[in-house]
Tab-separated table of C-alpha atoms in Angstrom:
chain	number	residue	atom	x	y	z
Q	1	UNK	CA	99.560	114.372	113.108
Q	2	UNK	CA	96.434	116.588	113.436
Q	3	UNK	CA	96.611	120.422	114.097
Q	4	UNK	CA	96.903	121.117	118.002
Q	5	UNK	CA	94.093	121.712	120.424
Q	6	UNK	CA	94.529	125.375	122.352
Q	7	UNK	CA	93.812	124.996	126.272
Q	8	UNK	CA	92.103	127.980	127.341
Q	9	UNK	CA	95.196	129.685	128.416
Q	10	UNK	CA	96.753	129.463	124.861
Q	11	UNK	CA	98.836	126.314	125.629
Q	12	UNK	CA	98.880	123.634	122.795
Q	13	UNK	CA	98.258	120.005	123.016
Q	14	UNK	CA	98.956	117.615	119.876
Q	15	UNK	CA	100.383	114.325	119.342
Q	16	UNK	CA	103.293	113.131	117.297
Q	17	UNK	CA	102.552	109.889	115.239
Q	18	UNK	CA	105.911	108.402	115.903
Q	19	UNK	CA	109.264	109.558	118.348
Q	20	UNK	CA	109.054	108.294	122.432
Q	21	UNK	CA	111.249	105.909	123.898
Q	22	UNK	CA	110.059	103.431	121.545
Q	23	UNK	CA	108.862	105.120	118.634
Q	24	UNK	CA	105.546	104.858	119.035
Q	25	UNK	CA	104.535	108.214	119.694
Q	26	UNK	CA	103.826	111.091	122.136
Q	27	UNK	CA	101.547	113.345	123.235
Q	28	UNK	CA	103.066	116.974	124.014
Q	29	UNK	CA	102.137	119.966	125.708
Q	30	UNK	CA	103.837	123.411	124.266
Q	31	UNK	CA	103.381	125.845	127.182
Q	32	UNK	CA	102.518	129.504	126.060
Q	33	UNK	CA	105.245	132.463	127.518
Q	34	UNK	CA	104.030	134.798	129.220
Q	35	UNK	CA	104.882	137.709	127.031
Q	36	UNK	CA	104.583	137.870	123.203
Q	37	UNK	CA	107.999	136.318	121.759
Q	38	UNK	CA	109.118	134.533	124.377
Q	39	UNK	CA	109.951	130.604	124.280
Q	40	UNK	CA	107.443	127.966	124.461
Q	41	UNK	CA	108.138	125.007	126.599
Q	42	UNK	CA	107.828	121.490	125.617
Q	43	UNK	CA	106.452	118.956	128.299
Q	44	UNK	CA	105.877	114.975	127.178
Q	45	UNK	CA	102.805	114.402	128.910
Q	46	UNK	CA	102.096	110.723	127.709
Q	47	UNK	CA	104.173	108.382	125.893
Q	48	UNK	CA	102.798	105.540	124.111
Q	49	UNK	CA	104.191	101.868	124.591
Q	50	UNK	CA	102.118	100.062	122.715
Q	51	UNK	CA	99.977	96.879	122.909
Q	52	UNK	CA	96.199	96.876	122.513
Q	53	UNK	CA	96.599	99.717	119.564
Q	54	UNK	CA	98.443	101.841	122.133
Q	55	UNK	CA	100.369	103.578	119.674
Q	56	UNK	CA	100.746	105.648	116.937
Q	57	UNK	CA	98.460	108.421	117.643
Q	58	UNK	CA	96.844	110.622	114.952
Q	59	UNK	CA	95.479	113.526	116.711
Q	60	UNK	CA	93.957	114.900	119.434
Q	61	UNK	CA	90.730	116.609	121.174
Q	62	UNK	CA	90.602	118.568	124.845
Q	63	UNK	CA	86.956	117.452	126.287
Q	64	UNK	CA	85.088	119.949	128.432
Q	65	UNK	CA	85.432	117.040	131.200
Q	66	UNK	CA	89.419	118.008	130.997
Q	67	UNK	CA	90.563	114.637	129.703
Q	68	UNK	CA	92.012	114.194	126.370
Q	69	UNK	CA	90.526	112.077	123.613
Q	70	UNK	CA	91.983	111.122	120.619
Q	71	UNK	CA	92.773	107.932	118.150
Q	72	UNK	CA	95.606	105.644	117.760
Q	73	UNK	CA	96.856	103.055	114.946
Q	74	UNK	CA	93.924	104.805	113.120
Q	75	UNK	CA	91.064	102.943	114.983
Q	76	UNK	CA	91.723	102.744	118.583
Q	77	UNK	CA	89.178	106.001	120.467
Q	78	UNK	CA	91.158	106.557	123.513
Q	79	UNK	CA	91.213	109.040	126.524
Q	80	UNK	CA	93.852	110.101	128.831
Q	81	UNK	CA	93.108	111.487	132.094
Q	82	UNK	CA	95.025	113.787	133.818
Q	83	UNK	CA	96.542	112.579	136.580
Q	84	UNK	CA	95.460	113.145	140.418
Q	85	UNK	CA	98.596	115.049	141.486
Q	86	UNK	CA	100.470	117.792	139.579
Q	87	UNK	CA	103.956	115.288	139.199
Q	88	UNK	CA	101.912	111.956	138.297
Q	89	UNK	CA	101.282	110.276	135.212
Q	90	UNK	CA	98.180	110.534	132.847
Q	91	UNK	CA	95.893	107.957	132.361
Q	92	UNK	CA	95.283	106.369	129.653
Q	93	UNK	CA	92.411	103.856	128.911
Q	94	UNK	CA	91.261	102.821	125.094
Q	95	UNK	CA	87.137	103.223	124.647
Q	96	UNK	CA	87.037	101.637	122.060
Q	97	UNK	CA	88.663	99.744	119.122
Q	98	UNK	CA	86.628	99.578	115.838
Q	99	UNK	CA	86.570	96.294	113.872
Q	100	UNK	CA	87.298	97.385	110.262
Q	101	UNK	CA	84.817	94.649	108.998
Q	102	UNK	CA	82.033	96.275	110.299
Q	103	UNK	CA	82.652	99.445	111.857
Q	104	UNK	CA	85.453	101.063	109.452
Q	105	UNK	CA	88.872	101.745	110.131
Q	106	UNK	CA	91.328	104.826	109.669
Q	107	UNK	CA	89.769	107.690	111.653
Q	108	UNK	CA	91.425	111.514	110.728
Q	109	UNK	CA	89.249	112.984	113.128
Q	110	UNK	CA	86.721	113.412	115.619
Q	111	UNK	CA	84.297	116.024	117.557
Q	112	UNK	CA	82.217	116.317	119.945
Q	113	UNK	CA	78.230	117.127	120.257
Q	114	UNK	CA	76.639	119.387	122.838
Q	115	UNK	CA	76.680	116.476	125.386
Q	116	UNK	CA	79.956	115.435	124.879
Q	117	UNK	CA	79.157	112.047	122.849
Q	118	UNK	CA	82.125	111.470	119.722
Q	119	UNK	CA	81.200	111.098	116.320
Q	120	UNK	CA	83.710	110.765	113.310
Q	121	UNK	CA	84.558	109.689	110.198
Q	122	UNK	CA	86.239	106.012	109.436
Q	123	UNK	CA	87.747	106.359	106.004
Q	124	UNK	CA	88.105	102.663	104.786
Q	125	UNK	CA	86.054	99.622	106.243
Q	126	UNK	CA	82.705	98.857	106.762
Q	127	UNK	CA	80.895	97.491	103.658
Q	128	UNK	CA	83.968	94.941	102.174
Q	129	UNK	CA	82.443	94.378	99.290
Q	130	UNK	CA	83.166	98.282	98.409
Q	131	UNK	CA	86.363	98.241	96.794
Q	132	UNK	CA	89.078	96.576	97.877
Q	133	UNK	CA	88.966	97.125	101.517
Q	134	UNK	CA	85.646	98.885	102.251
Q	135	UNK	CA	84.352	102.679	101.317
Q	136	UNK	CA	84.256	103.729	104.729
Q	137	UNK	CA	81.590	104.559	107.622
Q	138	UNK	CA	80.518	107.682	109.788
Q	139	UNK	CA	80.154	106.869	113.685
Q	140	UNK	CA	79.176	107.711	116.774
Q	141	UNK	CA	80.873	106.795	120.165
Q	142	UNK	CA	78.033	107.595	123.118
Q	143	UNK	CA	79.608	108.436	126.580
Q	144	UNK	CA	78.462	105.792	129.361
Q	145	UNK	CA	75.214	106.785	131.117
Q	146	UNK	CA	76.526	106.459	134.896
Q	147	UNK	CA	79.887	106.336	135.976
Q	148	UNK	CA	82.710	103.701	135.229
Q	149	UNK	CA	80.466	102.650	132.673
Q	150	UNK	CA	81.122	101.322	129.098
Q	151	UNK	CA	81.172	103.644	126.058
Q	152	UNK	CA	78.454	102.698	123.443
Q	153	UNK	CA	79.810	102.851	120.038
Q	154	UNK	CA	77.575	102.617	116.847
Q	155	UNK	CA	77.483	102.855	113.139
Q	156	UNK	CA	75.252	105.650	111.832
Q	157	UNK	CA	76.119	105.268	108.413
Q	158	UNK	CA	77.909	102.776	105.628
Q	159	UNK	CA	79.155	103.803	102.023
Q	160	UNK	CA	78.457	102.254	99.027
Q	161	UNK	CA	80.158	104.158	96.280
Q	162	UNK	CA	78.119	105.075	93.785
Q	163	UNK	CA	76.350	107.269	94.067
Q	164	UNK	CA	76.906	108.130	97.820
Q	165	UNK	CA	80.865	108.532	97.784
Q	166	UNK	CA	83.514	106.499	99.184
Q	167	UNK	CA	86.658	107.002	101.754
Q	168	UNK	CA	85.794	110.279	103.856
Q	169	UNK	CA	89.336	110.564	105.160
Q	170	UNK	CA	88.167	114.445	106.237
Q	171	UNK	CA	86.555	114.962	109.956
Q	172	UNK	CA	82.806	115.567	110.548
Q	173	UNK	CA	81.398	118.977	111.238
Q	174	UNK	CA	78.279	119.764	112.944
Q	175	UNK	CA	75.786	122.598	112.220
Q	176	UNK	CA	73.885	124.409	114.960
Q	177	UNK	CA	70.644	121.664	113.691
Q	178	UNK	CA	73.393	118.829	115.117
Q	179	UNK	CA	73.642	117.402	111.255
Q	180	UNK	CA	76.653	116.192	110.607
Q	181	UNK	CA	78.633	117.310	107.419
Q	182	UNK	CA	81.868	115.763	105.551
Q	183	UNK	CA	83.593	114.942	102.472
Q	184	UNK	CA	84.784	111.310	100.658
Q	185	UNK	CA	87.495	111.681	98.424
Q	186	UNK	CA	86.049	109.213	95.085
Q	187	UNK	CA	82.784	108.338	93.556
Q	188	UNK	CA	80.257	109.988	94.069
Q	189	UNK	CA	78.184	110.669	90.837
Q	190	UNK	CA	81.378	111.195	89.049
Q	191	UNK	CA	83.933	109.244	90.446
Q	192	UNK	CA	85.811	112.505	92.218
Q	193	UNK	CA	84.125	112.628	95.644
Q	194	UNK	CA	81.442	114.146	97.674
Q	195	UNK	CA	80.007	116.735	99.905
Q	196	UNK	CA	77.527	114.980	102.419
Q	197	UNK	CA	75.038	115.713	105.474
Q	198	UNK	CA	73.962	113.307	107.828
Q	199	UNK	CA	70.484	114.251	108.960
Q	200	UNK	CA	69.926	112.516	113.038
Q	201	UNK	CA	66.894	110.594	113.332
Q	202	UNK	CA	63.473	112.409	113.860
Q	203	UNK	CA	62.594	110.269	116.487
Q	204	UNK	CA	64.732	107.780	119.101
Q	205	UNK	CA	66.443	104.909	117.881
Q	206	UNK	CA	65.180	105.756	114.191
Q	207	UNK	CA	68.165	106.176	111.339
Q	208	UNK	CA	70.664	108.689	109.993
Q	209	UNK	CA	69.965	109.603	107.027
Q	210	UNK	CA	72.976	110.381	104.331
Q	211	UNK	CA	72.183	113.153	101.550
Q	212	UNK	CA	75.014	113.972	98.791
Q	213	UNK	CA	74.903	117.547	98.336
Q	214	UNK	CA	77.596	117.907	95.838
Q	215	UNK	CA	79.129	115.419	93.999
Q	216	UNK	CA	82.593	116.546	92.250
Q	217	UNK	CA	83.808	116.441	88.953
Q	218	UNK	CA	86.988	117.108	87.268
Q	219	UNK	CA	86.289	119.438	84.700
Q	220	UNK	CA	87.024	122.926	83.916
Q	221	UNK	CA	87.583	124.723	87.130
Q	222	UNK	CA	85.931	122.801	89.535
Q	223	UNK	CA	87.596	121.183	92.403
Q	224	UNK	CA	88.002	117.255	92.577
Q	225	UNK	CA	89.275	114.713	94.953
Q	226	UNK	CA	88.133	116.697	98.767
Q	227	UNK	CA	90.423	115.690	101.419
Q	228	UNK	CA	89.533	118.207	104.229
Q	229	UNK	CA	87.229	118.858	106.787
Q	230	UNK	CA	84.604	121.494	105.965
Q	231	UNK	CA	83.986	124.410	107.553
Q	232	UNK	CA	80.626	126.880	108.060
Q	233	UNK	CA	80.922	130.500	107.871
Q	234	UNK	CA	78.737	133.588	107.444
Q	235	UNK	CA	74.584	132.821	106.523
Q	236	UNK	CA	75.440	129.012	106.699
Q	237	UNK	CA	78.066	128.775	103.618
Q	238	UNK	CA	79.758	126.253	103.746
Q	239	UNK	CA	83.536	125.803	102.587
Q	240	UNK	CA	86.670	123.198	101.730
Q	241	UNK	CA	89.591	121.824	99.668
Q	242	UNK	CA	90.199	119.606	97.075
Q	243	UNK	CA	93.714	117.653	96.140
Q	244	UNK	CA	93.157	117.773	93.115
Q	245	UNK	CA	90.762	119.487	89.827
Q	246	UNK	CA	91.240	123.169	89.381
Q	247	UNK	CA	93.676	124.603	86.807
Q	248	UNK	CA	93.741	121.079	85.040
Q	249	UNK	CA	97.445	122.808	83.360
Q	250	UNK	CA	99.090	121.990	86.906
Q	251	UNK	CA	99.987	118.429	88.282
Q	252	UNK	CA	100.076	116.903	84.679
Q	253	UNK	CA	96.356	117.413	83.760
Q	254	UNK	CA	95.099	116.128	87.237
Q	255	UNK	CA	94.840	119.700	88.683
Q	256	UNK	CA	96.575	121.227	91.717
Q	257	UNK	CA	93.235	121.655	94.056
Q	258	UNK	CA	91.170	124.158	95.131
Q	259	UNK	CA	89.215	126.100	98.111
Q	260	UNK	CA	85.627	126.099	97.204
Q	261	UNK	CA	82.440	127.046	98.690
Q	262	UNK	CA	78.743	125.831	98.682
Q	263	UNK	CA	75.924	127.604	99.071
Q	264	UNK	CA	72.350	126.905	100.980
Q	265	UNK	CA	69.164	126.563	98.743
Q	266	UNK	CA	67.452	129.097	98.907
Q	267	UNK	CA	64.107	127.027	99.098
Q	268	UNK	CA	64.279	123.752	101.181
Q	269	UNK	CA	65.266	120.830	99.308
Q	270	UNK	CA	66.702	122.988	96.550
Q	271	UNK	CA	70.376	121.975	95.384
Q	272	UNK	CA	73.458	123.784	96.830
Q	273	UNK	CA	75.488	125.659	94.613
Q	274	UNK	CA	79.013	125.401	93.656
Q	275	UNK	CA	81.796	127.952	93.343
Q	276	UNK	CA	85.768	127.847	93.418
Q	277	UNK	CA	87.306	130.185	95.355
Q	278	UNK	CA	90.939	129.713	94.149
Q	279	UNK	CA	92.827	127.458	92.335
Q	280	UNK	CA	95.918	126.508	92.921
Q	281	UNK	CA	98.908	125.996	90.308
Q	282	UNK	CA	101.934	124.855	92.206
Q	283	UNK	CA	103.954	128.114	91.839
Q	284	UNK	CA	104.793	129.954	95.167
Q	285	UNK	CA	100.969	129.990	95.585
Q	286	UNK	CA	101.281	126.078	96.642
Q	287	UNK	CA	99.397	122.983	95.686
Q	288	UNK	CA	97.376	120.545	97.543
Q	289	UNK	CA	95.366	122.484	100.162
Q	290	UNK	CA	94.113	120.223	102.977
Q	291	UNK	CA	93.873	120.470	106.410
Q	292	UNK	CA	91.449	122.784	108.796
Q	293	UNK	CA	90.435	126.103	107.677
Q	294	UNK	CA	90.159	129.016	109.817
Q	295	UNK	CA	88.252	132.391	109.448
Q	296	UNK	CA	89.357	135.843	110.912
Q	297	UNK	CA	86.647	138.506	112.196
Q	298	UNK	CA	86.562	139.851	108.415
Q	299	UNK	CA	85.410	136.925	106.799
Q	300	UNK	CA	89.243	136.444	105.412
Q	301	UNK	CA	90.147	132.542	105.611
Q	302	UNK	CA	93.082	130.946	106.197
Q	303	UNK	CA	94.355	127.662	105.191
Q	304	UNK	CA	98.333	125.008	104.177
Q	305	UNK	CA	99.074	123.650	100.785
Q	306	UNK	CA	101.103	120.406	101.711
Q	307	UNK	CA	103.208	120.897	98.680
Q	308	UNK	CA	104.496	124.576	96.043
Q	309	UNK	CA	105.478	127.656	97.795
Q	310	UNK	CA	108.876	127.989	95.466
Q	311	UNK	CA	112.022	125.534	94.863
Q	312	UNK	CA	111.824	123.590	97.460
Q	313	UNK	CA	107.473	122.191	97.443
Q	314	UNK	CA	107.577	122.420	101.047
Q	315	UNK	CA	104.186	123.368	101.689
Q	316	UNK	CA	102.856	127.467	102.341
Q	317	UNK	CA	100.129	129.321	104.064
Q	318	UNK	CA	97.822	131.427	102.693
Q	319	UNK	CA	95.075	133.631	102.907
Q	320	UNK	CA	92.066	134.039	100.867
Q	321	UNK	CA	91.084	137.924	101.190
Q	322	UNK	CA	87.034	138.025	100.657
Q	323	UNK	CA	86.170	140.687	98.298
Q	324	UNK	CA	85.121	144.017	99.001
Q	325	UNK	CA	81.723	143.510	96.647
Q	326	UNK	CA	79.255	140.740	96.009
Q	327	UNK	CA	80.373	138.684	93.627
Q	328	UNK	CA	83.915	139.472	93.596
Q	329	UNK	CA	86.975	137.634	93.332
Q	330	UNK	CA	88.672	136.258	96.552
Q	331	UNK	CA	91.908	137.258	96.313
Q	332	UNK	CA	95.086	134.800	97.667
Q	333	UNK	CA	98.204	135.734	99.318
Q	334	UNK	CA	100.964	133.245	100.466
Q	335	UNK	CA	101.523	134.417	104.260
Q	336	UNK	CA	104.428	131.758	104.475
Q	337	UNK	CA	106.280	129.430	102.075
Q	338	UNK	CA	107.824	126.535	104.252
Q	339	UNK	CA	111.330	125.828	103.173
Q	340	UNK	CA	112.057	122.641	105.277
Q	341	UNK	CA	115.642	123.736	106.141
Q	342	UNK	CA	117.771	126.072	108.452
Q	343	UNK	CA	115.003	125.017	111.212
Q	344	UNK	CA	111.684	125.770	108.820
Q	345	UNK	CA	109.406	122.855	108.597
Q	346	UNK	CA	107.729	121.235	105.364
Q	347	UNK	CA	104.419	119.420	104.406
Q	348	UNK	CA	101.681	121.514	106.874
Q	349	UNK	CA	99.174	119.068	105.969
Q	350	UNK	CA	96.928	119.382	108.947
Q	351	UNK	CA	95.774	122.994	108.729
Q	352	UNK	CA	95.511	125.736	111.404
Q	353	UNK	CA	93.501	126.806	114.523
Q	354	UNK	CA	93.561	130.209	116.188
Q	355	UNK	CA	95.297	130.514	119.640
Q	356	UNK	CA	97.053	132.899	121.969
Q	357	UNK	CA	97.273	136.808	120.979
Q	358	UNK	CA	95.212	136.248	118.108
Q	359	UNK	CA	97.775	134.190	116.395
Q	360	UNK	CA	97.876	131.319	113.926
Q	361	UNK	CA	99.443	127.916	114.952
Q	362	UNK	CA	99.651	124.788	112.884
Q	363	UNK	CA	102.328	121.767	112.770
Q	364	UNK	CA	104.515	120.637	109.961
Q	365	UNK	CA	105.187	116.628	109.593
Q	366	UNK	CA	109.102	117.270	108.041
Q	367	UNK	CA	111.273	119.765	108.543
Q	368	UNK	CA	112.765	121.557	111.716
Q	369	UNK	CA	116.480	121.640	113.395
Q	370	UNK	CA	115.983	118.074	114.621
Q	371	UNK	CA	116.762	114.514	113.370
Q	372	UNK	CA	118.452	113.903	110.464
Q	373	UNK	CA	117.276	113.499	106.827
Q	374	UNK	CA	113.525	115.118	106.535
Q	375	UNK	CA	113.485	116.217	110.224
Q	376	UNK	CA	110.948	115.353	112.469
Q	377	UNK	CA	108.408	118.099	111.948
Q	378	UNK	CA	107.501	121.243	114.028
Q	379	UNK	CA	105.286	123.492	115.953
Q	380	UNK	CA	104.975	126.729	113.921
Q	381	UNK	CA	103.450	130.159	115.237
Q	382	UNK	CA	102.111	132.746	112.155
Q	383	UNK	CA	101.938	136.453	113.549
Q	384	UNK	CA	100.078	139.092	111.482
């Protein structure tokens, strides 16, 4: 259940991996008030019946076209159309479904490129004879060239392992050169996961190319185990999470994760450099960042732990203040600990995304004053 998408008037669109009629899942519209605190309104705007992977969606994207594109059952690319009059039903039609031999399976996410084509990460699949059910791919699904036509999808790149990492269960993130940049969560040079680039072809029809820029290790305070998309800021920094590594006292020696942040070369083909931000140690501070990432107009970033925040490990939000001098420590505050009862949710795993009034909006997958047991997740809104 990825974080929702914000419609230019500060609506939110997301999915829900299961609920519907038959369980399958939805996709829902939360329609912004009018005035700052009043109620949102929920609207079902597709419900999934399943059949030919129509079902269980995982998240979702608004195109500048106005259709919605997302993934279901993990490797289904689908769009739904909006439909012709305001009181009929959306469209949906599935672009394409990947074949985990060859093309990976288990998309978390996808974006788009300047022209509208999809490219994503496939975290398992693709090579079988990587592990026990493939290392995983990075792909790109071209829009048709005239109308009604067929989408072209393709492999750009398959991993190996070692020493070019393995399962990138993270999205893809472009940089204004339109490489692509993402994380695998093992091997690597170490065996704890990457961060890589995918430089396009120089010339038509030529090959990605795949570089590791940073290869993880769990040792002292560094970071271990990425399992989020990364993020630019600034003079082309780049940032993240890791599951795991940090304070190896927390999580019984394997480390309770951190943010971290890589730096350019400062010549070209120079190494990037390394630094962790924070790292987490399962107190009220949380543990287990993942999820999107999202800067304010300070440089401050924002960011869930899926577990910590106090008795109950439901999951918190945070900040990471930058500091006031070069080489300073970023300092972390914990904006919200989830609690997962008395209508709070629990386990924010997706991350957050600016929307309306300047405010912060995520999802939780537990928690919330309906269903019984864990509770079927919410919709949460973070004011400053």
């Amino acid at each position: 259940m990825g974080v929702p998408a914000v419609t230019k008037n500060g609506d939110l669109i997301g999915v829900t991996y299961a609920g519907g009629p038959d369980n399958l899942g939805t996709v829902y519209k939360l329609s912004a008030p009018r005035t700052r605190g009043g109620a949102w309104t929920e609207t079902i705007l597709y419900r999934f019946p399943g059949g030919n992977g129509d079902a269980y969606p995982a998240f979702l994207r608004i195109g500048k076209d106005g259709n919605l594109y997302g993934v279901d059952y993990s490797q289904t690319i689908f769009k739904l159309s909006p439909p012709v009059s305001g009181d009929g039903a959306w469209n949906y039609s599935a672009l394409y479904t990947l074949n985990q031999q060859s093309d990976g399976a288990a998309i978390v996410g996808l974006v788009f490129d300047a022209e509208g084509n999809l490219y994503g990460a496939a975290g398992v699949g693709g090579d079988l004879g990587c592990g026990n059910s493939g290392c995983g791919t990075v792909f790109e699904l071209k829009r048709p060239t005239k109308s009604g036509g067929k989408w072209r999808f393709s492999v750009l790149y398959t991993f190996t392992g070692t020493p070019d990492g393995a399962e990138p269960f993270a999205g893809v993130t472009f940089d204004q050169e339109g490489n692509l940049y993402g994380t695998t969560i093992y091997d690597g040079a170490y065996g704890y996961g990457i961060v890589y680039r995918m430089n396009p072809p120089k010339r038509k029809g030529g090959a990605w190319a795949e570089t590791v820029l940073y290869s993880f290790d769990s040792v002292n305070d560094i970071g271990a185990n990425p399992i989020g998309a990364v993020v630019f800021h600034g003079s082309g920094n780049m940032y993240g999470t890791t599951g795991a590594g940090g304070d190896l006292n927390c999580q019984g020696g394997f480390g309770c994760g951190v943010v971290f942040e890589l730096f350019p070369p400062v010549q070209k083909g120079g190494a990037w450099t390394y630094a962790t931000l924070y790292a987490f140690q399962d107190g009220n501070d949380g543990a287990i960042p993942s999820g999107y990432l999202a800067f304010d107009s300070q440089g401050n970033l924002y960011g869930t732990t899926q577990y910590g925040g106090g008795a109950t490990e439901s999951g918190t939000v945070y900040q990471l203040k930058r500091p006031g001098r070069k080489g300073g420590a970023w300092t972390e505050a914990v904006l919200h600990g989830f609690t997962g009862s008395n209508g709070d949710g629990a386990l924010p795993a997706s991350g957050l995304t600016w929307g309306k009034w300047n405010y912060l909006y995520g999802v939780t997958a537990e928690g919330g004053s309906a269903c019984q047991g864990l509770g079927c997740g919410t919709a949460f809104e973070l004011q400053p």
